[in-house]
Tab-separated table of C-alpha atoms in Angstrom:
chain	number	residue	atom	x	y	z
A	29	UNK	CA	-131.527	92.670	109.409
A	30	UNK	CA	-131.165	95.751	107.188
A	31	UNK	CA	-127.721	97.336	107.116
A	32	UNK	CA	-127.224	101.140	107.236
A	33	UNK	CA	-124.592	103.509	105.991
A	34	UNK	CA	-123.348	106.751	107.542
A	35	UNK	CA	-121.852	109.931	106.009
A	36	UNK	CA	-118.132	109.476	106.259
A	37	UNK	CA	-115.711	112.395	106.399
A	38	UNK	CA	-111.931	112.091	106.316
A	39	UNK	CA	-109.834	114.882	107.794
A	40	UNK	CA	-106.289	115.134	106.398
A	41	UNK	CA	-104.728	117.673	108.765
A	42	UNK	CA	-102.413	118.579	111.648
A	43	UNK	CA	-102.688	118.015	115.354
A	44	UNK	CA	-103.746	120.300	118.239
A	45	UNK	CA	-103.159	118.984	121.607
A	46	UNK	CA	-105.151	121.851	123.149
A	47	UNK	CA	-108.231	120.455	121.334
A	48	UNK	CA	-109.523	123.438	119.495
A	49	UNK	CA	-108.129	123.214	115.956
A	50	UNK	CA	-106.666	120.665	113.555
A	51	UNK	CA	-107.919	117.051	113.489
A	52	UNK	CA	-109.436	117.536	116.988
A	53	UNK	CA	-111.740	120.343	115.766
A	54	UNK	CA	-112.484	118.353	112.686
A	55	UNK	CA	-113.512	115.285	114.560
A	56	UNK	CA	-115.644	117.296	116.995
A	57	UNK	CA	-117.374	119.113	114.120
A	58	UNK	CA	-118.109	116.087	111.925
A	59	UNK	CA	-119.403	114.230	115.037
A	60	UNK	CA	-121.548	117.120	116.379
A	61	UNK	CA	-123.256	117.308	112.959
A	62	UNK	CA	-124.046	113.657	112.767
A	63	UNK	CA	-121.249	112.401	110.508
A	64	UNK	CA	-118.593	109.727	110.971
A	65	UNK	CA	-115.120	111.233	111.328
A	66	UNK	CA	-111.806	109.785	110.324
A	67	UNK	CA	-108.281	111.293	110.435
A	68	UNK	CA	-104.958	111.164	108.592
A	69	UNK	CA	-102.321	113.134	110.500
A	70	UNK	CA	-99.989	115.317	108.363
A	71	UNK	CA	-97.994	117.180	111.030
A	72	UNK	CA	-97.507	117.527	114.786
A	73	UNK	CA	-97.673	121.132	115.718
A	74	UNK	CA	-97.023	121.947	119.370
A	75	UNK	CA	-99.519	124.621	120.147
A	76	UNK	CA	-102.057	125.831	122.559
A	77	UNK	CA	-104.597	128.690	122.605
A	78	UNK	CA	-101.652	131.166	122.787
A	79	UNK	CA	-99.957	130.073	119.511
A	80	UNK	CA	-97.796	127.548	117.686
A	81	UNK	CA	-94.466	126.726	119.455
A	82	UNK	CA	-93.010	124.104	117.130
A	83	UNK	CA	-93.959	121.910	114.224
A	84	UNK	CA	-92.726	118.332	113.971
A	85	UNK	CA	-92.842	116.590	110.664
A	86	UNK	CA	-94.742	113.321	110.000
A	87	UNK	CA	-92.840	111.222	107.527
A	88	UNK	CA	-94.459	111.321	104.045
A	89	UNK	CA	-94.510	107.567	103.909
A	90	UNK	CA	-96.490	107.502	107.202
A	91	UNK	CA	-99.059	109.852	105.620
A	92	UNK	CA	-99.262	107.632	102.551
A	93	UNK	CA	-99.699	104.505	104.675
A	94	UNK	CA	-102.468	106.215	106.704
A	95	UNK	CA	-104.292	107.114	103.532
A	96	UNK	CA	-104.024	103.650	102.093
A	97	UNK	CA	-105.294	102.160	105.334
A	98	UNK	CA	-108.437	104.332	105.272
A	99	UNK	CA	-109.200	103.848	101.658
A	100	UNK	CA	-108.758	100.098	101.883
A	101	UNK	CA	-111.480	100.010	104.524
A	102	UNK	CA	-113.874	103.030	104.788
A	103	UNK	CA	-114.354	105.069	101.616
A	104	UNK	CA	-114.918	108.731	102.565
A	105	UNK	CA	-117.981	110.496	101.229
A	106	UNK	CA	-116.114	113.763	101.679
A	107	UNK	CA	-112.583	114.878	102.477
A	108	UNK	CA	-111.344	117.881	104.338
A	109	UNK	CA	-107.729	118.888	103.779
A	110	UNK	CA	-106.076	121.165	106.305
A	111	UNK	CA	-102.477	121.659	107.167
A	112	UNK	CA	-100.050	120.472	104.454
A	113	UNK	CA	-96.676	121.969	105.169
A	114	UNK	CA	-94.283	120.430	102.645
A	115	UNK	CA	-94.105	119.874	98.840
A	116	UNK	CA	-93.628	116.194	99.413
A	117	UNK	CA	-96.901	115.988	101.405
A	118	UNK	CA	-98.755	117.926	98.722
A	119	UNK	CA	-97.501	115.458	96.020
A	120	UNK	CA	-98.320	112.460	98.240
A	121	UNK	CA	-101.958	113.656	99.000
A	122	UNK	CA	-102.458	114.586	95.309
A	123	UNK	CA	-101.381	111.185	94.161
A	124	UNK	CA	-103.557	109.392	96.728
A	125	UNK	CA	-106.673	111.405	95.546
A	126	UNK	CA	-106.231	110.886	91.825
A	127	UNK	CA	-109.095	108.445	91.580
A	128	UNK	CA	-111.208	109.789	94.418
A	129	UNK	CA	-114.864	110.183	93.499
A	130	UNK	CA	-116.184	112.269	96.463
A	131	UNK	CA	-116.065	115.951	97.408
A	132	UNK	CA	-112.930	117.706	98.667
A	133	UNK	CA	-112.839	120.807	100.895
A	134	UNK	CA	-109.302	122.361	101.200
A	135	UNK	CA	-108.766	124.859	103.952
A	136	UNK	CA	-105.327	126.282	102.963
A	137	UNK	CA	-103.888	126.585	106.396
A	138	UNK	CA	-101.060	129.131	105.870
A	139	UNK	CA	-101.352	131.561	108.788
A	140	UNK	CA	-102.407	130.600	112.315
A	141	UNK	CA	-104.912	132.571	114.339
A	142	UNK	CA	-102.006	134.115	116.176
A	143	UNK	CA	-100.431	135.339	112.913
A	144	UNK	CA	-97.739	132.701	112.604
A	145	UNK	CA	-96.978	131.729	108.901
A	146	UNK	CA	-97.007	127.952	108.878
A	147	UNK	CA	-95.751	126.900	105.465
A	148	UNK	CA	-93.177	128.001	102.923
A	149	UNK	CA	-93.586	129.632	99.588
A	150	UNK	CA	-92.686	126.548	97.545
A	151	UNK	CA	-95.353	124.514	99.417
A	152	UNK	CA	-97.884	127.247	98.708
A	153	UNK	CA	-97.096	127.041	95.060
A	154	UNK	CA	-97.513	123.282	95.040
A	155	UNK	CA	-100.878	123.568	96.753
A	156	UNK	CA	-102.084	126.092	94.028
A	157	UNK	CA	-100.870	123.808	91.240
A	158	UNK	CA	-101.898	120.412	92.487
A	159	UNK	CA	-104.524	120.542	95.142
A	160	UNK	CA	-106.582	123.673	94.270
A	161	UNK	CA	-107.840	122.301	90.975
A	162	UNK	CA	-108.597	118.930	92.700
A	163	UNK	CA	-110.710	120.497	95.524
A	164	UNK	CA	-114.462	121.048	95.215
A	165	UNK	CA	-113.968	124.257	97.217
A	166	UNK	CA	-111.087	126.116	99.032
A	167	UNK	CA	-111.760	128.201	102.097
A	168	UNK	CA	-109.080	130.941	102.616
A	169	UNK	CA	-109.424	133.665	105.191
A	170	UNK	CA	-108.318	137.245	104.433
A	171	UNK	CA	-104.675	136.579	105.583
A	172	UNK	CA	-104.508	133.447	103.355
A	173	UNK	CA	-106.231	135.145	100.518
A	174	UNK	CA	-103.709	137.958	100.704
A	175	UNK	CA	-100.804	135.409	100.571
A	176	UNK	CA	-102.292	133.630	97.605
A	177	UNK	CA	-102.696	136.756	95.470
A	178	UNK	CA	-99.586	138.495	96.862
A	179	UNK	CA	-101.623	141.518	97.797
A	180	UNK	CA	-103.133	142.721	101.115
A	181	UNK	CA	-106.955	142.150	101.027
A	182	UNK	CA	-108.979	144.299	103.366
A	183	UNK	CA	-112.356	144.991	101.679
A	184	UNK	CA	-115.221	142.856	100.390
A	185	UNK	CA	-114.670	144.131	96.793
A	186	UNK	CA	-111.025	143.099	97.017
A	187	UNK	CA	-112.062	139.666	98.332
A	188	UNK	CA	-114.202	139.072	95.229
A	189	UNK	CA	-111.419	140.154	92.796
A	190	UNK	CA	-108.868	137.941	94.625
A	191	UNK	CA	-111.186	134.901	94.707
A	192	UNK	CA	-111.911	135.401	91.056
A	193	UNK	CA	-108.270	135.349	90.262
A	194	UNK	CA	-107.903	132.035	92.106
A	195	UNK	CA	-110.732	130.528	90.041
A	196	UNK	CA	-109.007	131.726	86.851
A	197	UNK	CA	-105.829	129.979	88.145
A	198	UNK	CA	-107.677	126.618	88.504
A	199	UNK	CA	-109.738	126.618	91.713
A	200	UNK	CA	-113.245	125.247	91.130
A	201	UNK	CA	-114.861	127.326	93.992
A	202	UNK	CA	-113.535	129.723	96.610
A	203	UNK	CA	-115.168	130.689	99.800
A	204	UNK	CA	-113.434	133.927	100.744
A	205	UNK	CA	-114.070	134.172	104.509
A	206	UNK	CA	-114.730	137.672	105.914
A	207	UNK	CA	-114.070	136.943	109.639
A	208	UNK	CA	-111.047	139.307	109.647
A	209	UNK	CA	-112.894	142.208	108.112
A	210	UNK	CA	-112.751	145.483	110.158
A	211	UNK	CA	-116.498	145.894	110.428
A	212	UNK	CA	-119.397	144.903	112.653
A	213	UNK	CA	-121.159	143.268	109.736
A	214	UNK	CA	-119.136	140.388	108.184
A	215	UNK	CA	-119.402	139.156	104.635
A	216	UNK	CA	-118.120	135.938	103.132
A	217	UNK	CA	-118.166	135.316	99.323
A	218	UNK	CA	-118.574	132.027	97.436
A	219	UNK	CA	-117.069	132.557	94.053
A	220	UNK	CA	-117.347	129.761	91.421
A	221	UNK	CA	-116.351	129.319	87.830
A	222	UNK	CA	-119.131	130.517	85.539
A	223	UNK	CA	-121.595	131.085	88.415
A	224	UNK	CA	-122.653	134.371	89.930
A	225	UNK	CA	-121.022	135.193	93.281
A	226	UNK	CA	-123.094	134.407	96.357
A	227	UNK	CA	-122.776	136.512	99.537
A	228	UNK	CA	-123.293	135.337	103.118
A	229	UNK	CA	-123.649	137.891	105.947
A	230	UNK	CA	-123.476	137.780	109.718
A	231	UNK	CA	-122.955	140.088	112.724
A	232	UNK	CA	-119.590	140.113	114.322
A	233	UNK	CA	-119.407	138.205	117.690
A	234	UNK	CA	-117.200	140.046	120.103
A	235	UNK	CA	-115.064	137.233	121.461
A	236	UNK	CA	-111.468	136.035	121.588
A	237	UNK	CA	-112.616	132.438	121.337
A	238	UNK	CA	-111.975	131.848	117.637
A	239	UNK	CA	-109.235	129.184	117.807
A	240	UNK	CA	-109.930	126.544	115.139
A	241	UNK	CA	-112.812	128.412	113.521
A	242	UNK	CA	-111.347	127.826	110.030
A	243	UNK	CA	-110.886	124.059	110.637
A	244	UNK	CA	-114.378	123.871	112.013
A	245	UNK	CA	-115.973	125.679	109.030
A	246	UNK	CA	-114.210	123.543	106.453
A	247	UNK	CA	-115.101	120.331	108.223
A	248	UNK	CA	-118.699	121.427	108.530
A	249	UNK	CA	-118.892	122.143	104.814
A	250	UNK	CA	-117.351	118.657	104.132
A	251	UNK	CA	-119.940	117.022	106.386
A	252	UNK	CA	-122.887	118.656	104.749
A	253	UNK	CA	-121.442	117.775	101.351
A	254	UNK	CA	-121.132	114.130	102.518
A	255	UNK	CA	-124.832	114.394	103.322
A	256	UNK	CA	-125.507	115.305	99.742
A	257	UNK	CA	-126.262	119.017	100.213
A	258	UNK	CA	-125.413	121.361	97.318
A	259	UNK	CA	-122.339	123.443	97.683
A	260	UNK	CA	-124.141	126.726	98.453
A	261	UNK	CA	-126.477	124.992	100.921
A	262	UNK	CA	-123.528	123.306	102.576
A	263	UNK	CA	-121.694	126.628	102.921
A	264	UNK	CA	-124.758	128.287	104.439
A	265	UNK	CA	-125.353	125.468	106.908
A	266	UNK	CA	-121.685	125.486	107.868
A	267	UNK	CA	-121.508	129.232	108.400
A	268	UNK	CA	-124.673	129.014	110.539
A	269	UNK	CA	-123.133	126.238	112.623
A	270	UNK	CA	-119.900	128.117	113.138
A	271	UNK	CA	-121.765	131.270	114.156
A	272	UNK	CA	-123.801	129.405	116.747
A	273	UNK	CA	-120.622	127.656	118.024
A	274	UNK	CA	-118.953	131.069	118.395
A	275	UNK	CA	-121.932	132.574	120.049
A	276	UNK	CA	-122.321	129.814	122.633
A	277	UNK	CA	-118.611	129.924	123.475
A	278	UNK	CA	-118.010	133.721	123.505
A	279	UNK	CA	-117.913	133.962	127.322
A	280	UNK	CA	-116.107	130.666	128.038
A	281	UNK	CA	-112.656	130.764	129.593
A	282	UNK	CA	-110.634	127.863	128.123
A	283	UNK	CA	-106.889	128.591	128.055
A	284	UNK	CA	-105.079	131.820	128.358
A	285	UNK	CA	-105.299	132.942	124.687
A	286	UNK	CA	-107.737	132.483	121.833
A	287	UNK	CA	-110.044	129.830	123.113
A	288	UNK	CA	-111.957	127.189	121.137
A	289	UNK	CA	-115.501	127.139	119.798
A	290	UNK	CA	-118.355	125.204	121.458
A	291	UNK	CA	-118.608	122.472	118.836
A	292	UNK	CA	-121.273	120.583	120.754
A	293	UNK	CA	-123.730	123.439	121.274
A	294	UNK	CA	-126.423	121.431	119.450
A	295	UNK	CA	-125.131	117.850	118.859
A	296	UNK	CA	-126.945	115.756	116.268
A	297	UNK	CA	-127.505	111.970	116.274
A	298	UNK	CA	-125.453	109.955	113.848
A	299	UNK	CA	-127.122	110.099	110.476
A	300	UNK	CA	-127.985	106.775	108.926
A	301	UNK	CA	-129.561	105.642	105.672
A	302	UNK	CA	-130.178	102.291	104.074
A	303	UNK	CA	-127.186	100.554	102.607
A	304	UNK	CA	-127.481	100.457	98.779
A	305	UNK	CA	-127.706	96.955	97.392
A	306	UNK	CA	-124.831	97.510	94.943
A	307	UNK	CA	-122.491	98.292	97.867
A	308	UNK	CA	-123.422	95.012	99.509
A	309	UNK	CA	-122.529	92.824	96.527
């Protein structure tokens, strides 16, 4: 009987017991798009739709052991990195991915939806130095972009300048997300080294249910990259998916704060394709 492979996506990220963000959102997103999701837990935030109450550390050795266990068994076609809240963890993940051959999407989780800064300045500096150059793409929102360039970013023109600065500092590609723009028409920019900037536009959806939208978008990009889409196509498909997930959840009441997206608004079957002969040998 012929064997089949599936697109595998590893999420290296934090926890969300309320189910809307972190590895929970990542797993839902990858699964809803027809990929196979795996997780490595980096931190245990205590949070709900109203905000982050506390963050408990996961020992760095435990993260290393999780990574080793996954790579010894199921090689990821793509990796999404989310919350990395210590210098030691940044170094651990960087070391583990030195020989990795797939694509990496890094969502630099620095500020929560509720405005809570989640990591310290030395950790941010380590992310920029070690993980940004390693990533295929990074996906900061306006708050995170502002932190990264040490300047408040409020307009699309400022987004492009800031993203270009990050590419000059080593990032291969930056998706500057415009969800926090003060306008009814939202613009996100894909800025890459030596490639013209590409703009993506959408109408603002009036809803408070945006919890985990950044986690969802980055996981969607990783999933489409695992399915061999080009970067700009993966970004477009991921933005479309998040838009539809937001639209279909805008009137839901889940929790007392910023509710989650509807990840399963249009669930796909698990994608399969014939196993290559070389991988069977």
